Amino acid sequence: MTWLNESLWQSRIHLGGWVAGSGEDRSVVEPATGKELARLGTATPADVAKATARAVEAQRAWAALTYDQRAALLRRAGNLFEEKAQEIQEWIVREAGSTPPKAGLETHTAAEECFEAAALASHPFGEVLRSGQRRLSLSRRVPAGVVGVIAPFNFPLILSIRSVAPALALGNAVILKPDPRTAVCGGIVLARVFEEAGLPEGLLSVLPGGADVGEAVVTDPAVRVVSFTGSTRAGRIVGRLAADHLKRAHLELGGNSALIVTADVDLDRAVSAGAFGSFLHQGQICMTTGRHIVDSAIVADYTAALARHAEALTVGDPHAGDVALGPVIDAGQRDTIHRLVTESVEAGALLAAGGTFEELFYRPTVLANTPVTAPAYAEEVFGPVAPVVAYGSIDEAIALATDTTYGLKLGILTGDGLKAMELAERIPVGAVHINDQTVADEPVAPFGGQGASGTGARFGGPEANLEAFTEVQWVTAQSEIPAYPF
């Protein structure tokens, strides 16, 4: 029997233990082959209400523990992600269509997120304040209570654990709704890890389900903070619902990140970086390089080399062989990608490479001479598509990079890193990577975007996590009750 032990969770959800969900069972499908990998129980809003009721009770006792007890449990969870990495990675490859290196990144990062969260538990949580009166005055951070986490399909393990681990470390309970398409590696795996690590029942519920379950998580009175990662469209809905119920929603949403390439770069390295930024995990990453903005002096050479890279990349079943790209998640996503590519070619872009697919395997695609109004340039594609445009001056490059509603990432490839710092100051984004492509994340670093990309850096690093998963409380204390005139 495997460690993940499918007999525990087949046709079940995790709600204070493994129980049958109120929803219909769902097939766990391998996108590369269409095979059913398992049967998964699904939740309904009624299950959310049960989970939050248990969470409220469990959270009080959890928050009352000493910080080192919570930290020890998070360390055990991190060790389990390392010990069980091979089995977890196989699920990420098969369920999410990931290549093995990408799956390895997920398990490594999951362990690191737990270790960082363990350290967070002992972080200073307040400060002594000055007061105009003779009293002790201080502020302190207290757990928010119950945290709702809604996570997507593309990096299912990382984008769940990055909120679950710090929320638990800071004394909260968590209701996790993973995307049903990747609910094993984005949900069941976390339930098993924390179950074996010794997390008390009721503190983590895993409730795969549809939009109605997500809405129930956001609107349930017991859930005080919502951590959402997903599309901008869905994020706007979550933000409105949370505001209606006077609760905080931390939103990490879509992107259409620019990569500015200056004429003085090492062309081979620049093209390699650009290809990686656009084609990693089939381009299904919020911070994918979505726009290549290249100096007109080298744009022809850059585009031709990028097309050669795309044509040389292997596409296929990542579980069956060594490939660079696996399948996109489902037919709906594939059809959206192809529509955006087709409409962009019709708008005047030149198809330099790719633009074809078999089943869910979409070839890495390069679009040359792309009009800035073409859909694959102006919109988030969430697929392996690299539109290239030329610029004639740095001011034009800045104008092109800022001409978007998104503000997640910016990459600048250049021979002058100091000038790139000046350039970056003129482009509002959540993160800038000089002499690197746009796909980068670390558990110790703040992560988030501006504009249509979200509500800022509320993921990663101690400052962001403390802000996200605690409330600030003012406390005063005096040696005796003062005299009042009433």
PDB file of C-alpha atoms in Angstrom, residues 43-316:
ATOM      1  CA  ALA A  43     -18.108  18.924  -1.346  1.00  0.00           C
ATOM      2  CA  THR A  44     -21.187  21.126  -1.334  1.00  0.00           C
ATOM      3  CA  PRO A  45     -21.918  24.311   0.629  1.00  0.00           C
ATOM      4  CA  ALA A  46     -23.373  22.117   3.367  1.00  0.00           C
ATOM      5  CA  ASP A  47     -19.934  20.553   3.865  1.00  0.00           C
ATOM      6  CA  VAL A  48     -18.382  24.018   4.137  1.00  0.00           C
ATOM      7  CA  ALA A  49     -20.728  24.843   7.016  1.00  0.00           C
ATOM      8  CA  LYS A  50     -19.778  21.603   8.792  1.00  0.00           C
ATOM      9  CA  ALA A  51     -16.078  22.258   8.250  1.00  0.00           C
ATOM     10  CA  THR A  52     -16.154  25.814   9.571  1.00  0.00           C
ATOM     11  CA  ALA A  53     -18.121  24.783  12.673  1.00  0.00           C
ATOM     12  CA  ARG A  54     -15.433  22.231  13.508  1.00  0.00           C
ATOM     13  CA  ALA A  55     -12.686  24.666  12.595  1.00  0.00           C
ATOM     14  CA  VAL A  56     -13.909  27.307  15.040  1.00  0.00           C
ATOM     15  CA  GLU A  57     -13.723  24.849  17.926  1.00  0.00           C
ATOM     16  CA  ALA A  58     -10.380  23.355  16.905  1.00  0.00           C
ATOM     17  CA  GLN A  59      -8.770  26.739  16.271  1.00  0.00           C
ATOM     18  CA  ARG A  60      -9.201  27.946  19.860  1.00  0.00           C
ATOM     19  CA  ALA A  61      -7.161  25.080  21.275  1.00  0.00           C
ATOM     20  CA  TRP A  62      -4.601  25.329  18.449  1.00  0.00           C
ATOM     21  CA  ALA A  63      -4.024  29.051  19.036  1.00  0.00           C
ATOM     22  CA  ALA A  64      -3.598  28.381  22.766  1.00  0.00           C
ATOM     23  CA  LEU A  65      -0.593  26.107  22.142  1.00  0.00           C
ATOM     24  CA  THR A  66       2.883  27.528  22.544  1.00  0.00           C
ATOM     25  CA  TYR A  67       4.518  28.717  19.343  1.00  0.00           C
ATOM     26  CA  ASP A  68       7.178  26.001  19.499  1.00  0.00           C
ATOM     27  CA  GLN A  69       4.522  23.286  19.452  1.00  0.00           C
ATOM     28  CA  ARG A  70       3.054  24.661  16.245  1.00  0.00           C
ATOM     29  CA  ALA A  71       6.541  25.145  14.802  1.00  0.00           C
ATOM     30  CA  ALA A  72       7.476  21.527  15.521  1.00  0.00           C
ATOM     31  CA  LEU A  73       4.424  20.279  13.646  1.00  0.00           C
ATOM     32  CA  LEU A  74       5.244  22.452  10.626  1.00  0.00           C
ATOM     33  CA  ARG A  75       8.779  21.068  10.609  1.00  0.00           C
ATOM     34  CA  ARG A  76       7.398  17.523  10.640  1.00  0.00           C
ATOM     35  CA  ALA A  77       5.183  18.421   7.689  1.00  0.00           C
ATOM     36  CA  GLY A  78       8.186  19.807   5.798  1.00  0.00           C
ATOM     37  CA  ASN A  79      10.136  16.613   6.448  1.00  0.00           C
ATOM     38  CA  LEU A  80       7.220  14.554   5.126  1.00  0.00           C
ATOM     39  CA  PHE A  81       7.148  16.506   1.886  1.00  0.00           C
ATOM     40  CA  GLU A  82      10.822  15.617   1.471  1.00  0.00           C
ATOM     41  CA  GLU A  83      10.421  11.969   2.487  1.00  0.00           C
ATOM     42  CA  LYS A  84       7.383  11.348   0.281  1.00  0.00           C
ATOM     43  CA  ALA A  85       8.529  13.536  -2.609  1.00  0.00           C
ATOM     44  CA  GLN A  86       8.768  10.781  -5.219  1.00  0.00           C
ATOM     45  CA  GLU A  87       5.193   9.594  -4.715  1.00  0.00           C
ATOM     46  CA  ILE A  88       3.810  13.126  -4.578  1.00  0.00           C
ATOM     47  CA  GLN A  89       5.736  14.089  -7.709  1.00  0.00           C
ATOM     48  CA  GLU A  90       4.218  11.214  -9.671  1.00  0.00           C
ATOM     49  CA  TRP A  91       0.763  12.552  -8.889  1.00  0.00           C
ATOM     50  CA  ILE A  92       1.793  16.067  -9.946  1.00  0.00           C
ATOM     51  CA  VAL A  93       3.132  14.693 -13.244  1.00  0.00           C
ATOM     52  CA  ARG A  94       0.055  12.611 -13.991  1.00  0.00           C
ATOM     53  CA  GLU A  95      -2.748  14.767 -12.592  1.00  0.00           C
ATOM     54  CA  ALA A  96      -1.443  18.242 -13.510  1.00  0.00           C
ATOM     55  CA  GLY A  97       0.428  17.323 -16.716  1.00  0.00           C
ATOM     56  CA  SER A  98       3.713  18.557 -15.244  1.00  0.00           C
ATOM     57  CA  THR A  99       7.205  17.540 -16.285  1.00  0.00           C
ATOM     58  CA  PRO A 100       9.238  15.771 -13.568  1.00  0.00           C
ATOM     59  CA  PRO A 101      11.551  18.769 -12.958  1.00  0.00           C
ATOM     60  CA  LYS A 102       8.528  21.017 -12.394  1.00  0.00           C
ATOM     61  CA  ALA A 103       7.014  18.405 -10.054  1.00  0.00           C
ATOM     62  CA  GLY A 104      10.305  18.268  -8.158  1.00  0.00           C
ATOM     63  CA  LEU A 105      10.221  22.041  -7.774  1.00  0.00           C
ATOM     64  CA  GLU A 106       6.763  21.775  -6.248  1.00  0.00           C
ATOM     65  CA  THR A 107       7.697  19.232  -3.571  1.00  0.00           C
ATOM     66  CA  HIS A 108      10.923  21.071  -2.744  1.00  0.00           C
ATOM     67  CA  THR A 109       9.075  24.367  -2.400  1.00  0.00           C
ATOM     68  CA  ALA A 110       6.314  22.752  -0.327  1.00  0.00           C
ATOM     69  CA  ALA A 111       8.895  21.561   2.183  1.00  0.00           C
ATOM     70  CA  GLU A 112      10.552  24.990   2.247  1.00  0.00           C
ATOM     71  CA  GLU A 113       7.186  26.694   2.785  1.00  0.00           C
ATOM     72  CA  CYS A 114       6.633  24.518   5.862  1.00  0.00           C
ATOM     73  CA  PHE A 115      10.106  25.226   7.232  1.00  0.00           C
ATOM     74  CA  GLU A 116       9.651  28.971   6.700  1.00  0.00           C
ATOM     75  CA  ALA A 117       6.242  28.784   8.369  1.00  0.00           C
ATOM     76  CA  ALA A 118       7.800  26.998  11.339  1.00  0.00           C
ATOM     77  CA  ALA A 119      10.160  29.946  11.747  1.00  0.00           C
ATOM     78  CA  LEU A 120       7.233  32.327  11.362  1.00  0.00           C
ATOM     79  CA  ALA A 121       5.608  30.856  14.449  1.00  0.00           C
ATOM     80  CA  SER A 122       8.386  32.356  16.620  1.00  0.00           C
ATOM     81  CA  HIS A 123       8.488  35.698  14.828  1.00  0.00           C
ATOM     82  CA  PRO A 124       7.970  38.781  17.066  1.00  0.00           C
ATOM     83  CA  PHE A 125       4.252  39.456  16.988  1.00  0.00           C
ATOM     84  CA  GLY A 126       3.893  42.933  18.437  1.00  0.00           C
ATOM     85  CA  GLU A 127       5.520  46.083  19.724  1.00  0.00           C
ATOM     86  CA  VAL A 128       5.410  48.298  22.776  1.00  0.00           C
ATOM     87  CA  LEU A 129       3.793  51.645  21.969  1.00  0.00           C
ATOM     88  CA  ARG A 130       4.346  55.044  23.507  1.00  0.00           C
ATOM     89  CA  SER A 131       1.387  56.389  25.460  1.00  0.00           C
ATOM     90  CA  GLY A 132       0.452  59.800  26.794  1.00  0.00           C
ATOM     91  CA  GLN A 133      -0.890  58.104  29.908  1.00  0.00           C
ATOM     92  CA  ARG A 134       0.782  56.136  32.689  1.00  0.00           C
ATOM     93  CA  ARG A 135       0.091  52.692  31.326  1.00  0.00           C
ATOM     94  CA  LEU A 136       1.591  49.898  29.303  1.00  0.00           C
ATOM     95  CA  SER A 137       0.436  50.182  25.707  1.00  0.00           C
ATOM     96  CA  LEU A 138       1.208  47.582  23.080  1.00  0.00           C
ATOM     97  CA  SER A 139       0.012  46.177  19.789  1.00  0.00           C
ATOM     98  CA  ARG A 140       0.044  42.475  19.059  1.00  0.00           C
ATOM     99  CA  ARG A 141      -0.910  40.224  16.216  1.00  0.00           C
ATOM    100  CA  VAL A 142      -3.507  37.560  16.958  1.00  0.00           C
ATOM    101  CA  PRO A 143      -4.752  34.766  14.672  1.00  0.00           C
ATOM    102  CA  ALA A 144      -7.471  35.762  12.235  1.00  0.00           C
ATOM    103  CA  GLY A 145      -9.386  32.606  13.210  1.00  0.00           C
ATOM    104  CA  VAL A 146     -10.527  30.541  10.219  1.00  0.00           C
ATOM    105  CA  VAL A 147      -8.809  31.128   6.873  1.00  0.00           C
ATOM    106  CA  GLY A 148     -10.278  30.101   3.528  1.00  0.00           C
ATOM    107  CA  VAL A 149      -7.781  29.097   0.841  1.00  0.00           C
ATOM    108  CA  ILE A 150      -8.903  28.711  -2.779  1.00  0.00           C
ATOM    109  CA  ALA A 151      -6.142  27.367  -5.036  1.00  0.00           C
ATOM    110  CA  PRO A 152      -5.800  26.773  -8.814  1.00  0.00           C
ATOM    111  CA  PHE A 153      -4.670  23.860 -10.998  1.00  0.00           C
ATOM    112  CA  ASN A 154      -1.375  25.033 -12.491  1.00  0.00           C
ATOM    113  CA  PHE A 155       1.009  24.745  -9.502  1.00  0.00           C
ATOM    114  CA  PRO A 156      -1.479  22.941  -7.268  1.00  0.00           C
ATOM    115  CA  LEU A 157       0.827  21.990  -4.405  1.00  0.00           C
ATOM    116  CA  ILE A 158       2.781  25.241  -4.134  1.00  0.00           C
ATOM    117  CA  LEU A 159      -0.234  27.494  -4.521  1.00  0.00           C
ATOM    118  CA  SER A 160      -2.058  25.651  -1.741  1.00  0.00           C
ATOM    119  CA  ILE A 161       0.759  25.170   0.762  1.00  0.00           C
ATOM    120  CA  ARG A 162       2.036  28.754   0.511  1.00  0.00           C
ATOM    121  CA  SER A 163      -1.142  29.886   2.301  1.00  0.00           C
ATOM    122  CA  VAL A 164      -1.998  26.773   4.324  1.00  0.00           C
ATOM    123  CA  ALA A 165       1.388  26.494   6.076  1.00  0.00           C
ATOM    124  CA  PRO A 166       1.746  30.102   7.345  1.00  0.00           C
ATOM    125  CA  ALA A 167      -1.932  30.299   8.281  1.00  0.00           C
ATOM    126  CA  LEU A 168      -1.593  27.187  10.464  1.00  0.00           C
ATOM    127  CA  ALA A 169       1.743  28.313  11.933  1.00  0.00           C
ATOM    128  CA  LEU A 170       0.158  31.575  13.084  1.00  0.00           C
ATOM    129  CA  GLY A 171      -2.612  29.785  14.962  1.00  0.00           C
ATOM    130  CA  ASN A 172      -5.434  29.655  12.423  1.00  0.00           C
ATOM    131  CA  ALA A 173      -7.617  26.849  11.123  1.00  0.00           C
ATOM    132  CA  VAL A 174      -7.871  26.432   7.329  1.00  0.00           C
ATOM    133  CA  ILE A 175     -10.594  25.464   4.883  1.00  0.00           C
ATOM    134  CA  LEU A 176      -8.872  24.533   1.603  1.00  0.00           C
ATOM    135  CA  LYS A 177     -10.783  24.351  -1.684  1.00  0.00           C
ATOM    136  CA  PRO A 178      -8.433  23.007  -4.357  1.00  0.00           C
ATOM    137  CA  ASP A 179      -9.286  23.060  -8.044  1.00  0.00           C
ATOM    138  CA  PRO A 180     -11.192  19.802  -8.654  1.00  0.00           C
ATOM    139  CA  ARG A 181      -8.972  19.059 -11.683  1.00  0.00           C
ATOM    140  CA  THR A 182      -5.905  18.784  -9.421  1.00  0.00           C
ATOM    141  CA  ALA A 183      -7.503  18.036  -6.077  1.00  0.00           C
ATOM    142  CA  VAL A 184      -5.170  15.151  -5.243  1.00  0.00           C
ATOM    143  CA  CYS A 185      -1.827  16.959  -5.543  1.00  0.00           C
ATOM    144  CA  GLY A 186      -3.378  20.297  -4.506  1.00  0.00           C
ATOM    145  CA  GLY A 187      -5.506  19.036  -1.630  1.00  0.00           C
ATOM    146  CA  ILE A 188      -5.432  15.351  -0.696  1.00  0.00           C
ATOM    147  CA  VAL A 189      -1.632  15.422  -0.447  1.00  0.00           C
ATOM    148  CA  LEU A 190      -1.776  18.282   2.078  1.00  0.00           C
ATOM    149  CA  ALA A 191      -4.417  16.512   4.130  1.00  0.00           C
ATOM    150  CA  ARG A 192      -2.284  13.356   4.289  1.00  0.00           C
ATOM    151  CA  VAL A 193       0.905  15.242   5.164  1.00  0.00           C
ATOM    152  CA  PHE A 194      -0.652  17.191   8.024  1.00  0.00           C
ATOM    153  CA  GLU A 195      -2.600  14.155   9.184  1.00  0.00           C
ATOM    154  CA  GLU A 196       0.642  12.186   9.541  1.00  0.00           C
ATOM    155  CA  ALA A 197       2.431  15.198  11.039  1.00  0.00           C
ATOM    156  CA  GLY A 198      -0.092  15.137  13.901  1.00  0.00           C
ATOM    157  CA  LEU A 199      -2.302  18.148  13.141  1.00  0.00           C
ATOM    158  CA  PRO A 200      -5.395  17.954  15.383  1.00  0.00           C
ATOM    159  CA  GLU A 201      -8.652  17.136  13.616  1.00  0.00           C
ATOM    160  CA  GLY A 202     -10.753  20.003  12.367  1.00  0.00           C
ATOM    161  CA  LEU A 203      -7.861  22.401  11.749  1.00  0.00           C
ATOM    162  CA  LEU A 204      -7.533  21.565   8.048  1.00  0.00           C
ATOM    163  CA  SER A 205     -10.448  20.577   5.850  1.00  0.00           C
ATOM    164  CA  VAL A 206      -9.974  19.819   2.154  1.00  0.00           C
ATOM    165  CA  LEU A 207     -13.151  20.409   0.162  1.00  0.00           C
ATOM    166  CA  PRO A 208     -12.888  19.940  -3.625  1.00  0.00           C
ATOM    167  CA  GLY A 209     -15.882  21.388  -5.406  1.00  0.00           C
ATOM    168  CA  GLY A 210     -17.252  23.895  -7.852  1.00  0.00           C
ATOM    169  CA  ALA A 211     -17.884  27.620  -7.732  1.00  0.00           C
ATOM    170  CA  ASP A 212     -20.707  27.149  -5.214  1.00  0.00           C
ATOM    171  CA  VAL A 213     -18.236  25.679  -2.717  1.00  0.00           C
ATOM    172  CA  GLY A 214     -15.843  28.563  -3.292  1.00  0.00           C
ATOM    173  CA  GLU A 215     -18.667  31.034  -2.739  1.00  0.00           C
ATOM    174  CA  ALA A 216     -19.644  29.269   0.479  1.00  0.00           C
ATOM    175  CA  VAL A 217     -16.054  29.504   1.738  1.00  0.00           C
ATOM    176  CA  VAL A 218     -15.953  33.232   1.022  1.00  0.00           C
ATOM    177  CA  THR A 219     -19.352  34.028   2.544  1.00  0.00           C
ATOM    178  CA  ASP A 220     -19.334  31.762   5.600  1.00  0.00           C
ATOM    179  CA  PRO A 221     -19.353  34.022   8.707  1.00  0.00           C
ATOM    180  CA  ALA A 222     -16.680  31.931  10.428  1.00  0.00           C
ATOM    181  CA  VAL A 223     -14.134  32.518   7.635  1.00  0.00           C
ATOM    182  CA  ARG A 224     -12.483  35.856   8.363  1.00  0.00           C
ATOM    183  CA  VAL A 225      -9.729  35.885   5.731  1.00  0.00           C
ATOM    184  CA  VAL A 226      -9.756  34.511   2.184  1.00  0.00           C
ATOM    185  CA  SER A 227      -6.561  33.705   0.285  1.00  0.00           C
ATOM    186  CA  PHE A 228      -7.377  33.278  -3.398  1.00  0.00           C
ATOM    187  CA  THR A 229      -5.161  32.434  -6.361  1.00  0.00           C
ATOM    188  CA  GLY A 230      -6.752  32.253  -9.794  1.00  0.00           C
ATOM    189  CA  SER A 231      -7.992  34.221 -12.756  1.00  0.00           C
ATOM    190  CA  THR A 232      -8.690  37.930 -12.628  1.00  0.00           C
ATOM    191  CA  ARG A 233     -12.323  37.304 -13.564  1.00  0.00           C
ATOM    192  CA  ALA A 234     -12.858  34.915 -10.662  1.00  0.00           C
ATOM    193  CA  GLY A 235     -10.796  37.128  -8.347  1.00  0.00           C
ATOM    194  CA  ARG A 236     -13.088  40.085  -8.935  1.00  0.00           C
ATOM    195  CA  ILE A 237     -16.047  37.924  -7.880  1.00  0.00           C
ATOM    196  CA  VAL A 238     -14.233  36.751  -4.754  1.00  0.00           C
ATOM    197  CA  GLY A 239     -13.217  40.325  -3.896  1.00  0.00           C
ATOM    198  CA  ARG A 240     -16.783  41.610  -4.237  1.00  0.00           C
ATOM    199  CA  LEU A 241     -18.215  38.790  -2.119  1.00  0.00           C
ATOM    200  CA  ALA A 242     -15.601  39.303   0.585  1.00  0.00           C
ATOM    201  CA  ALA A 243     -16.250  43.051   0.662  1.00  0.00           C
ATOM    202  CA  ASP A 244     -19.989  42.453   0.962  1.00  0.00           C
ATOM    203  CA  HIS A 245     -19.269  40.378   4.084  1.00  0.00           C
ATOM    204  CA  LEU A 246     -16.684  42.800   5.497  1.00  0.00           C
ATOM    205  CA  LYS A 247     -13.758  40.392   5.369  1.00  0.00           C
ATOM    206  CA  ARG A 248     -10.303  40.550   3.854  1.00  0.00           C
ATOM    207  CA  ALA A 249      -9.512  38.833   0.565  1.00  0.00           C
ATOM    208  CA  HIS A 250      -5.905  38.487  -0.544  1.00  0.00           C
ATOM    209  CA  LEU A 251      -5.991  38.032  -4.309  1.00  0.00           C
ATOM    210  CA  GLU A 252      -3.153  36.784  -6.528  1.00  0.00           C
ATOM    211  CA  LEU A 253      -4.554  36.876 -10.030  1.00  0.00           C
ATOM    212  CA  GLY A 254      -3.576  36.791 -13.680  1.00  0.00           C
ATOM    213  CA  GLY A 255      -0.745  38.441 -15.519  1.00  0.00           C
ATOM    214  CA  ASN A 256       0.629  39.356 -18.913  1.00  0.00           C
ATOM    215  CA  SER A 257       4.216  39.960 -17.942  1.00  0.00           C
ATOM    216  CA  ALA A 258       6.656  41.763 -20.199  1.00  0.00           C
ATOM    217  CA  LEU A 259      10.248  40.806 -20.967  1.00  0.00           C
ATOM    218  CA  ILE A 260      12.263  43.784 -22.247  1.00  0.00           C
ATOM    219  CA  VAL A 261      15.330  42.774 -24.257  1.00  0.00           C
ATOM    220  CA  THR A 262      17.954  45.434 -25.046  1.00  0.00           C
ATOM    221  CA  ALA A 263      20.336  45.348 -27.991  1.00  0.00           C
ATOM    222  CA  ASP A 264      23.482  44.731 -25.898  1.00  0.00           C
ATOM    223  CA  VAL A 265      22.472  41.316 -24.528  1.00  0.00           C
ATOM    224  CA  ASP A 266      24.098  37.954 -25.046  1.00  0.00           C
ATOM    225  CA  LEU A 267      21.546  36.859 -27.648  1.00  0.00           C
ATOM    226  CA  ASP A 268      21.808  33.106 -27.055  1.00  0.00           C
ATOM    227  CA  ARG A 269      21.264  33.459 -23.320  1.00  0.00           C
ATOM    228  CA  ALA A 270      18.474  35.983 -23.806  1.00  0.00           C
ATOM    229  CA  VAL A 271      16.571  33.700 -26.161  1.00  0.00           C
ATOM    230  CA  SER A 272      17.025  30.738 -23.837  1.00  0.00           C
ATOM    231  CA  ALA A 273      15.647  32.762 -20.929  1.00  0.00           C
ATOM    232  CA  GLY A 274      12.756  34.047 -23.020  1.00  0.00           C
ATOM    233  CA  ALA A 275      11.837  30.544 -24.171  1.00  0.00           C
ATOM    234  CA  PHE A 276      11.876  29.236 -20.615  1.00  0.00           C
ATOM    235  CA  GLY A 277       9.718  32.125 -19.412  1.00  0.00           C
ATOM    236  CA  SER A 278       7.068  31.528 -22.076  1.00  0.00           C
ATOM    237  CA  PHE A 279       7.012  27.743 -22.381  1.00  0.00           C
ATOM    238  CA  LEU A 280       7.601  26.371 -18.852  1.00  0.00           C
ATOM    239  CA  HIS A 281       4.618  24.215 -17.826  1.00  0.00           C
ATOM    240  CA  GLN A 282       2.965  24.929 -21.164  1.00  0.00           C
ATOM    241  CA  GLY A 283       2.752  28.627 -20.277  1.00  0.00           C
ATOM    242  CA  GLN A 284       0.135  27.871 -17.628  1.00  0.00           C
ATOM    243  CA  ILE A 285       1.669  30.186 -15.032  1.00  0.00           C
ATOM    244  CA  CYS A 286       0.390  33.579 -13.904  1.00  0.00           C
ATOM    245  CA  MET A 287       3.886  35.078 -14.236  1.00  0.00           C
ATOM    246  CA  THR A 288       4.665  33.528 -17.635  1.00  0.00           C
ATOM    247  CA  THR A 289       6.516  35.790 -20.056  1.00  0.00           C
ATOM    248  CA  GLY A 290       3.530  36.908 -22.113  1.00  0.00           C
ATOM    249  CA  ARG A 291       5.120  39.732 -24.129  1.00  0.00           C
ATOM    250  CA  HIS A 292       8.620  39.859 -25.610  1.00  0.00           C
ATOM    251  CA  ILE A 293       9.507  43.528 -26.142  1.00  0.00           C
ATOM    252  CA  VAL A 294      12.754  43.526 -28.115  1.00  0.00           C
ATOM    253  CA  ASP A 295      15.062  46.255 -29.417  1.00  0.00           C
ATOM    254  CA  SER A 296      14.442  46.694 -33.142  1.00  0.00           C
ATOM    255  CA  ALA A 297      18.179  46.285 -33.814  1.00  0.00           C
ATOM    256  CA  ILE A 298      18.055  42.616 -32.787  1.00  0.00           C
ATOM    257  CA  VAL A 299      14.360  41.713 -33.010  1.00  0.00           C
ATOM    258  CA  ALA A 300      14.720  39.723 -36.245  1.00  0.00           C
ATOM    259  CA  ASP A 301      17.585  37.622 -34.882  1.00  0.00           C
ATOM    260  CA  TYR A 302      15.875  37.205 -31.513  1.00  0.00           C
ATOM    261  CA  THR A 303      12.613  36.066 -33.081  1.00  0.00           C
ATOM    262  CA  ALA A 304      14.290  33.614 -35.437  1.00  0.00           C
ATOM    263  CA  ALA A 305      16.312  32.092 -32.592  1.00  0.00           C
ATOM    264  CA  LEU A 306      13.230  31.916 -30.365  1.00  0.00           C
ATOM    265  CA  ALA A 307      11.366  30.083 -33.132  1.00  0.00           C
ATOM    266  CA  ARG A 308      14.236  27.592 -33.454  1.00  0.00           C
ATOM    267  CA  HIS A 309      14.096  26.958 -29.706  1.00  0.00           C
ATOM    268  CA  ALA A 310      10.340  26.403 -29.897  1.00  0.00           C
ATOM    269  CA  GLU A 311      10.624  23.977 -32.806  1.00  0.00           C
ATOM    270  CA  ALA A 312      13.311  21.959 -31.004  1.00  0.00           C
ATOM    271  CA  LEU A 313      11.278  21.446 -27.816  1.00  0.00           C
ATOM    272  CA  THR A 314       9.661  18.052 -27.332  1.00  0.00           C
ATOM    273  CA  VAL A 315       5.971  17.846 -26.420  1.00  0.00           C
ATOM    274  CA  GLY A 316       4.317  14.727 -25.030  1.00  0.00           C
TER     275      GLY A 316
END
